[in-house]
Short mmCIF file of C-alpha atoms in Angstrom, two decimals:
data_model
loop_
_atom_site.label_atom_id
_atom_site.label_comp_id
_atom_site.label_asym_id
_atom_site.label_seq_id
_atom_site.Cartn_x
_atom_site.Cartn_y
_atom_site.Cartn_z
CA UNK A 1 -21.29 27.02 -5.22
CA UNK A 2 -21.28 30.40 -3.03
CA UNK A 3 -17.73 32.22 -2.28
CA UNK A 4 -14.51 30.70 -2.04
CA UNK A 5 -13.77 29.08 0.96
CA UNK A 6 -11.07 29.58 3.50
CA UNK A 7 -9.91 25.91 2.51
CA UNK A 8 -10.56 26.46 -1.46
CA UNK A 9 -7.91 29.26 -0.67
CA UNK A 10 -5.23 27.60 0.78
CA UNK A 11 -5.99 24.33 -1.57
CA UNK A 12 -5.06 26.56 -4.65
CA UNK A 13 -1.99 28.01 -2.87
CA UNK A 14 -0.87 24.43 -2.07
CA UNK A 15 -1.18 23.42 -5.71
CA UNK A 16 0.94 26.73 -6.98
CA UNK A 17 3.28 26.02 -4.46
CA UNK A 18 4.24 22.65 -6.35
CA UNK A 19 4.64 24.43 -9.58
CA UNK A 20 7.47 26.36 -8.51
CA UNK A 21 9.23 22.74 -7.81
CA UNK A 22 8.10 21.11 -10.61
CA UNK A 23 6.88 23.57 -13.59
CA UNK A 24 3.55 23.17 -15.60
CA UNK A 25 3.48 20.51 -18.82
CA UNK A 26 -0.01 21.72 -21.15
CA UNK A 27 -0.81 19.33 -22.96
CA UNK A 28 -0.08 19.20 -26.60
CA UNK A 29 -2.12 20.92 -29.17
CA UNK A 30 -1.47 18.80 -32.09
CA UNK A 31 -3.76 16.34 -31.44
CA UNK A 32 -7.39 18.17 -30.64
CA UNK A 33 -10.10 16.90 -29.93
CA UNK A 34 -12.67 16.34 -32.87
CA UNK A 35 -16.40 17.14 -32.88
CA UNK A 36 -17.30 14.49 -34.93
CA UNK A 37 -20.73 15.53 -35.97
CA UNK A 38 -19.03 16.31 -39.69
CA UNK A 39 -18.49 12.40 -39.80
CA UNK A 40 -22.01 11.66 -39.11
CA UNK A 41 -21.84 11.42 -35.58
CA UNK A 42 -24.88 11.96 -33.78
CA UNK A 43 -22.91 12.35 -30.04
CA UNK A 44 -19.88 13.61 -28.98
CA UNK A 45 -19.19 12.90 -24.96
CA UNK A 46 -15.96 13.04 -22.94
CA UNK A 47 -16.06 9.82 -20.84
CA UNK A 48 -14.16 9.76 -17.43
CA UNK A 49 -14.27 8.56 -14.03
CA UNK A 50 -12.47 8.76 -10.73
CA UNK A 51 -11.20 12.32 -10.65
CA UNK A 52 -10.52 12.25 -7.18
CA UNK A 53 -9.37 15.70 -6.74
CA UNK A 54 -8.10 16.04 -3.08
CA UNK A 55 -7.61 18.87 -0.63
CA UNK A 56 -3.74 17.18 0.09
CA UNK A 57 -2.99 14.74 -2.81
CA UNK A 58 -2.14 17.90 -4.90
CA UNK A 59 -0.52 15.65 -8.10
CA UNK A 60 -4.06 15.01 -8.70
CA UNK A 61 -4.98 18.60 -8.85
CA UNK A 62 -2.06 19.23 -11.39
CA UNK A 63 -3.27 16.40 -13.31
CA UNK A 64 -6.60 18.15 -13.89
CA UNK A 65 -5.11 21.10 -14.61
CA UNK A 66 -4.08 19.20 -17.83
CA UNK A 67 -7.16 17.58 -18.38
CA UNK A 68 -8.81 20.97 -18.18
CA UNK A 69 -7.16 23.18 -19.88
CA UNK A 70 -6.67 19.93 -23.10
CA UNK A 71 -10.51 20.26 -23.14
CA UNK A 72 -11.11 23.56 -23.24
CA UNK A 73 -8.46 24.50 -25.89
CA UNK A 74 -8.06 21.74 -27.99
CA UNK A 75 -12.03 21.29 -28.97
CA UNK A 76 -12.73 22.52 -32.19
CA UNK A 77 -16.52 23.71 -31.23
CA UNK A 78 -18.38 22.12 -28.65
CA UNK A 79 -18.89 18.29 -26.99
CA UNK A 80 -22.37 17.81 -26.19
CA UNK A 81 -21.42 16.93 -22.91
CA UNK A 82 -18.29 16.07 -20.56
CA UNK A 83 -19.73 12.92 -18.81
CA UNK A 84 -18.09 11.63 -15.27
CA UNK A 85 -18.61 8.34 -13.57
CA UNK A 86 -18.28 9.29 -10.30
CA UNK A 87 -15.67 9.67 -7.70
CA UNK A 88 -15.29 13.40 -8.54
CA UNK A 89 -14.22 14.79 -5.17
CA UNK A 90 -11.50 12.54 -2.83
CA UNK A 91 -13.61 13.25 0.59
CA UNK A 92 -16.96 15.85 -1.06
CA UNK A 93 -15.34 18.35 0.23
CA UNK A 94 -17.00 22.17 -0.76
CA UNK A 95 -12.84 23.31 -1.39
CA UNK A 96 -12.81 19.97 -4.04
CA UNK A 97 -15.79 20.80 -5.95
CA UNK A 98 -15.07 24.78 -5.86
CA UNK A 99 -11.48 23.34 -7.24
CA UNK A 100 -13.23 21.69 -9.93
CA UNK A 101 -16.25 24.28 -10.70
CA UNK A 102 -13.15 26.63 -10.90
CA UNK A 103 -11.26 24.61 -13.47
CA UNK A 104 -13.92 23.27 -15.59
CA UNK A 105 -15.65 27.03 -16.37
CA UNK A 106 -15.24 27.55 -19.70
CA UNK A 107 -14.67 24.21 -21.12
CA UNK A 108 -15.83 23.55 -24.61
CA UNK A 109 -18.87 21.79 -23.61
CA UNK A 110 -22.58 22.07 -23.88
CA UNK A 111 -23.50 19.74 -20.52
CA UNK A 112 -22.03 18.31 -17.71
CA UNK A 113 -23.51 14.89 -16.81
CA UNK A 114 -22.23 13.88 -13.19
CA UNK A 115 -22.50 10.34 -11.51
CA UNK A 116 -21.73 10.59 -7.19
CA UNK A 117 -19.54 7.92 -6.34
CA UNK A 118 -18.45 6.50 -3.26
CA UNK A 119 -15.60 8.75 -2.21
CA UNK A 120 -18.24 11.92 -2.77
CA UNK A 121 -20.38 10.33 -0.27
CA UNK A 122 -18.95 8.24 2.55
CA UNK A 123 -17.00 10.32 4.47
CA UNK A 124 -20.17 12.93 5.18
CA UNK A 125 -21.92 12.74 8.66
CA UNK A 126 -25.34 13.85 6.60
CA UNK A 127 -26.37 12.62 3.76
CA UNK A 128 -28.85 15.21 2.32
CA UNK A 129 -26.14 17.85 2.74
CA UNK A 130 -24.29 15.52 0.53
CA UNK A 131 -26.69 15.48 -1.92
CA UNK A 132 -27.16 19.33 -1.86
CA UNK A 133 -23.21 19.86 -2.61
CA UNK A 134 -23.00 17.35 -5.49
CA UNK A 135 -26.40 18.87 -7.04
CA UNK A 136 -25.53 22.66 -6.76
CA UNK A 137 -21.75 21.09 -8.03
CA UNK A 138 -23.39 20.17 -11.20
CA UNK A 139 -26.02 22.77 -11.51
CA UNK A 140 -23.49 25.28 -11.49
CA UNK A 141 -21.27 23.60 -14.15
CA UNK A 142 -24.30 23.25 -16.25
CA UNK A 143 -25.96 26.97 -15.85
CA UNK A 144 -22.30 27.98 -16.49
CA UNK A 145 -22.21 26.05 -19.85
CA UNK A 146 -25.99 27.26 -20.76
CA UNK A 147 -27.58 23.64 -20.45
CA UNK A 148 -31.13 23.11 -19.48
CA UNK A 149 -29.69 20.57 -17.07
CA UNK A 150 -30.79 20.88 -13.48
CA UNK A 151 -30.45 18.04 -11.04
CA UNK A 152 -32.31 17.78 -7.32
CA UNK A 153 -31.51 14.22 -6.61
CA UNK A 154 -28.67 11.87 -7.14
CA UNK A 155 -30.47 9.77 -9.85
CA UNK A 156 -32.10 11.80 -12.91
CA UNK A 157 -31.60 11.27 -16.58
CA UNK A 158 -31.06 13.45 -19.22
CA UNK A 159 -31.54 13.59 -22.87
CA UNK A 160 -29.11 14.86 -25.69
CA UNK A 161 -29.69 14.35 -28.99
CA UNK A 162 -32.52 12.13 -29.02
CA UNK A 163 -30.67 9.73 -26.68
CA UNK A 164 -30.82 8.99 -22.79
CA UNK A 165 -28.36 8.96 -20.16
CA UNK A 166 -29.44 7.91 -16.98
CA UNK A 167 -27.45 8.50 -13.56
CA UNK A 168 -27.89 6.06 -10.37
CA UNK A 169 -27.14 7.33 -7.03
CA UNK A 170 -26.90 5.89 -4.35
CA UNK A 171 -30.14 6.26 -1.63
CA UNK A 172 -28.25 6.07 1.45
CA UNK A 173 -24.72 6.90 3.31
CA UNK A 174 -22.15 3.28 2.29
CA UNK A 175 -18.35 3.46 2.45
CA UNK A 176 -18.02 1.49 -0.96
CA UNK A 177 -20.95 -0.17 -2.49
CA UNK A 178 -24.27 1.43 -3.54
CA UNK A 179 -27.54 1.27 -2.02
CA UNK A 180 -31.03 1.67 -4.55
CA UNK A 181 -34.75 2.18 -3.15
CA UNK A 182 -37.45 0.52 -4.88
CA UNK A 183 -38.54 3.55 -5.96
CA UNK A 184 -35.13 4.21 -7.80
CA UNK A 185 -35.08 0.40 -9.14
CA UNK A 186 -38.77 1.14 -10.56
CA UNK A 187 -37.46 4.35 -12.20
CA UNK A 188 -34.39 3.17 -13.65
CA UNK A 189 -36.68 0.34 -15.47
CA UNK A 190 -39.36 2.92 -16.74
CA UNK A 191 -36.60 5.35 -17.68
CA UNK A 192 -35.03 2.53 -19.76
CA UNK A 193 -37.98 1.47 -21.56
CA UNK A 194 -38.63 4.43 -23.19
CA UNK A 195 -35.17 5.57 -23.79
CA UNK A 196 -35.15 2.11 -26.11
CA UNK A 197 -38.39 1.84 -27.58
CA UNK A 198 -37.06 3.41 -30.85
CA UNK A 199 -34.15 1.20 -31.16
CA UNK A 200 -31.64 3.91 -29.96
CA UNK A 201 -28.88 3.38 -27.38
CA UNK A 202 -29.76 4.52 -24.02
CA UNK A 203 -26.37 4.80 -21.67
CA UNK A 204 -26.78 3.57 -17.86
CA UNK A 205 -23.92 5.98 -15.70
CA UNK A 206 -23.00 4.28 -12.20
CA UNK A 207 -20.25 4.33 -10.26
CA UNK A 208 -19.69 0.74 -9.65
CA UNK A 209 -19.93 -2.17 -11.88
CA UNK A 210 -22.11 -5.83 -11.39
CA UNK A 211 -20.19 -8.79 -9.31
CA UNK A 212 -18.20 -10.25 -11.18
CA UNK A 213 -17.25 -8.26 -14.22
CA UNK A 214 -14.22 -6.40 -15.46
CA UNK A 215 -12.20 -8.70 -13.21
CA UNK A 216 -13.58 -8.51 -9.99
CA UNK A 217 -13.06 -9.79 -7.22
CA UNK A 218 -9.25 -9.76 -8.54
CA UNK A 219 -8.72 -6.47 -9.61
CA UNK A 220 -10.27 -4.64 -6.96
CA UNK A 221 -7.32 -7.30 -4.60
CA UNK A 222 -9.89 -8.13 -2.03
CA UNK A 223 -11.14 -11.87 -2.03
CA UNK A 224 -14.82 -10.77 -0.88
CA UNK A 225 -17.84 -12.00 -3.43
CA UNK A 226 -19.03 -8.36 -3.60
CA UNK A 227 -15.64 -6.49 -4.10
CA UNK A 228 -15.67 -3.54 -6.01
CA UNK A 229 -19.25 -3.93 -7.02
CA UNK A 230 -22.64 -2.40 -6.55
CA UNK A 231 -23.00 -4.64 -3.97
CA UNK A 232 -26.03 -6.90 -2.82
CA UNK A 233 -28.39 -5.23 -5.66
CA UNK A 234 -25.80 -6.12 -8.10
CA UNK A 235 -27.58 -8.99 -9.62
CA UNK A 236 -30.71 -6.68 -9.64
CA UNK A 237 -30.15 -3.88 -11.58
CA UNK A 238 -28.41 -6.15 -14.25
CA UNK A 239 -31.55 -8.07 -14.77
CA UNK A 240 -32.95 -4.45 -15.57
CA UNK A 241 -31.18 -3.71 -17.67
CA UNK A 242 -30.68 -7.15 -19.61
CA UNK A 243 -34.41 -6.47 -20.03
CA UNK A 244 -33.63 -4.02 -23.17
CA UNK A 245 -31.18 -3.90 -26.26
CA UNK A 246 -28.04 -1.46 -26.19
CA UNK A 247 -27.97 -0.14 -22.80
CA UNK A 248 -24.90 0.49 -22.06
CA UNK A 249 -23.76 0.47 -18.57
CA UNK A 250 -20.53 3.03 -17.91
CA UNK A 251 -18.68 2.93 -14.61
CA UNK A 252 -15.45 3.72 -12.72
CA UNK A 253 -14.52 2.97 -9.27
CA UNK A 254 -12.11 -0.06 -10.52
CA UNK A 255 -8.97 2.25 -11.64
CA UNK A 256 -8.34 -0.32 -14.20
CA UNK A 257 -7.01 1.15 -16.94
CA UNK A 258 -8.00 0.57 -20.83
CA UNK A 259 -7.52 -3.08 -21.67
CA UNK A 260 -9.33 -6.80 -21.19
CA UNK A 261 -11.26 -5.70 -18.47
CA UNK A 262 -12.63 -2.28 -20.24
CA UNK A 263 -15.81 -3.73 -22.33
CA UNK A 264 -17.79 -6.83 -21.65
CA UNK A 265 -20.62 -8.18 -23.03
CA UNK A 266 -23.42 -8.88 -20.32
CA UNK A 267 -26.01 -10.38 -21.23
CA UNK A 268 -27.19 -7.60 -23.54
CA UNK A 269 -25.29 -5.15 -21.84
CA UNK A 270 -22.85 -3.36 -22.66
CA UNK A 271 -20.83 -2.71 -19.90
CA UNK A 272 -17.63 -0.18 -19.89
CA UNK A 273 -15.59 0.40 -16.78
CA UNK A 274 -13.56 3.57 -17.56
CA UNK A 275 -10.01 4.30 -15.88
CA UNK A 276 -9.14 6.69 -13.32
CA UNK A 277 -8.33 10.29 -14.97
CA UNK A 278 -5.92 11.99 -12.78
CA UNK A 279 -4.04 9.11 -11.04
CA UNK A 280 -2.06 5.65 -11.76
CA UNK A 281 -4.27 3.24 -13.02
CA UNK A 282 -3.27 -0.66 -13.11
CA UNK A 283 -4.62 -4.56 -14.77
CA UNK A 284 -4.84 -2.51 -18.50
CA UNK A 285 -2.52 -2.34 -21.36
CA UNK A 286 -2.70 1.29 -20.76
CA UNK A 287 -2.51 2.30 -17.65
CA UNK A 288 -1.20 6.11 -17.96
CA UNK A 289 -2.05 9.06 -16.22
CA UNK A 290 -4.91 11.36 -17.77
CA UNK A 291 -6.46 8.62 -20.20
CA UNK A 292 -10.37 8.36 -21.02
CA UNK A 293 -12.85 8.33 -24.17
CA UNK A 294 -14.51 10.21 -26.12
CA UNK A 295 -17.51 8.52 -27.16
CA UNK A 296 -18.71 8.97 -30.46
CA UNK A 297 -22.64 6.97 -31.40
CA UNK A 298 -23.34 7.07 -34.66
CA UNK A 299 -26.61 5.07 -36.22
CA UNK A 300 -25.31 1.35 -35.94
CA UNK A 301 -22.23 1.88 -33.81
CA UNK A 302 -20.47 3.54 -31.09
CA UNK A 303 -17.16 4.72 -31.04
CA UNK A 304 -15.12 4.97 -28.01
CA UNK A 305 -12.30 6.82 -28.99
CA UNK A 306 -8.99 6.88 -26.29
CA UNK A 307 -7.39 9.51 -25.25
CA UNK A 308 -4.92 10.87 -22.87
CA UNK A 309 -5.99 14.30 -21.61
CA UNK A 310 -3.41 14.97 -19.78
CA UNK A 311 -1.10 14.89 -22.52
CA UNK A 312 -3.81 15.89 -25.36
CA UNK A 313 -3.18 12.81 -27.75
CA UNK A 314 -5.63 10.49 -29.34
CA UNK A 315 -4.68 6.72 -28.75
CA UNK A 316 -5.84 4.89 -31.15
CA UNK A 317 -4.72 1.71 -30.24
CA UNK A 318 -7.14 1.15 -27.58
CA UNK A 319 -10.24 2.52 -29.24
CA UNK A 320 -13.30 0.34 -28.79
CA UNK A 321 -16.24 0.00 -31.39
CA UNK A 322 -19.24 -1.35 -30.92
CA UNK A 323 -22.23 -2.48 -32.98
CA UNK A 324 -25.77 -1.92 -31.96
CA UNK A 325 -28.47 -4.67 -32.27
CA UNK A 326 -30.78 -3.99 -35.06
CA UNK A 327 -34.15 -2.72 -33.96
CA UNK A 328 -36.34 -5.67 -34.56
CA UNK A 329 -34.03 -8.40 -32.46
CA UNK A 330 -35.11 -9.29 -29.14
#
């Protein structure tokens, strides 16, 4: 990400400044976070989504601070990767991500996997400059951690352990939906069909979920067809993806919390809309500060287990498992 920058500076100064009013909570350490792979876990990820971070909101940066510091302490070993659905930076701001690239060195992963969402993009006059502050964002994250992970556009996928994640991003400049190319559309379908052939899981990362799902138009409270969604390719990158068995399709954007409107059945998709990470989140049963997953896949099942970063606890009460469809079933 280069040198710190002038407003990188005084963001950081702003932050310690609210310390002194309010002092530091870490989160807990009796609760760490488990590397599952002794349990016959094939994949451990972090799952979260709308960071946010802002150059003026500074709660948000404290917030992170949590989050940070619960998952690079409280790991015994390594996640395989720390996976965000988008909506990492408040405005893509180069003081944001050098927050963030700060704050996230030395956290007990092996891979970052980053989705763009809309706030990372819409407020930029050019969009290739966009896309080459979100890719050297994660490319530094990644050479930090030692992955082979390299990223030039704002869709690529990436495997780990055998299975695939694939990232949309959107082509073009919007305020909130997402725009795809053919050429992306024609991608994401070859990309899926060999990430299933074996029977495996392949995982779908996007900021914004289909028309009509986790609630919308309601919980995104404006009474538009399209609200909160994808957009006007909604319908078509659904059918993609209902082309294959378990594909699941993770997303943010909604703030939702972890409740009804977290997993919904799609066809055959799977589709997850995480909460927001470092603010209020609302329309779940939980709706606290800090909470995500870690998602565990085993060989007939994944495991998304919640948890609240911020405060470093497990809560098991909203965990979500999920069978996967037996190879031969079409």
């Amino acid at each position: 990400m280069g040198k710190d920058s002038i407003g990188y500076r005084l963001m950081k100064y702003n932050v310690s400044k609210t310390y002194k009013k309010t002092p530091y909570v870490a989160p807990s350490g009796d609760d760490p976070i488990e590397i599952s792979t002794k349990n016959g876990a094939k994949l451990s990820v972090a799952l979260w989504a709308d960071i946010q971070i802002s150059n003026y909101m500074f709660k948000r940066a404290r917030n992170f601070d949590a989050v940070c510091e619960d998952i690079t302490k409280n790991v015994d070993g390594k996640l395989d990767a720390i996976l965000v659905a988008g909506d990492m930076a408040e405005n893509g701001l180069l003081c944001e991500y050098q927050y963030m690239t700060d704050k996230l060195t030395g956290a007990k992963t092996k891979n970052f996997i980053n989705s763009v969402g809309n706030h990372d993009v819409r407020l930029k006059a050019c969009y290739n400059n966009t896309v080459k502050r979100f890719c050297s964002f994660t490319n530094t994250l990644n050479k930090r951690a030692g992955s082979e992970l390299t990223i030039d556009s704002l869709h690529y996928s990436y495997e780990l352990n055998g299975y695939k994640f694939i990232v949309l991003g959107t082509d073009k400049t919007k305020f909130e939906e997402s725009c795809f190319y053919e050429e992306q559309l024609a991608w994401l379908d070859s990309e899926l069909a060999d990430a299933t052939k074996d029977g495996r899981p392949a995982f779908v990362i996007c900021h914004q979920p289909f028309c009509y799902t986790h609630g919308l138009p309601d919980t995104w409270d404006i009474p538009i067809e399209s609200a909160g969604s994808i957009g006007k390719q909604s319908d078509r990158v659904k059918d993609i993806l209902d082309k294959y068995n378990n594909v699941f399709y993770l997303t943010g954007h909604l703030h939702n919390g972890i409740g009804k409107y977290t997993h919904e059945i799609i066809g055959k998709i799977h589709s997850v809309n995480l909460p927001a990470l470092t603010m209020p989140n609302s329309s779940g049963d939980c709706n606290e500060i800090g909470i995500g997953f870690i998602m565990e896949v085993y060989d007939d099942h994944v495991l998304f287990r919640s948890r609240n970063f911020v405060k470093g606890k497990y809560l098991p009460d909203f965990d979500i498992d999920i069978p996967l469809c037996p190879m031969n079933v079409v």
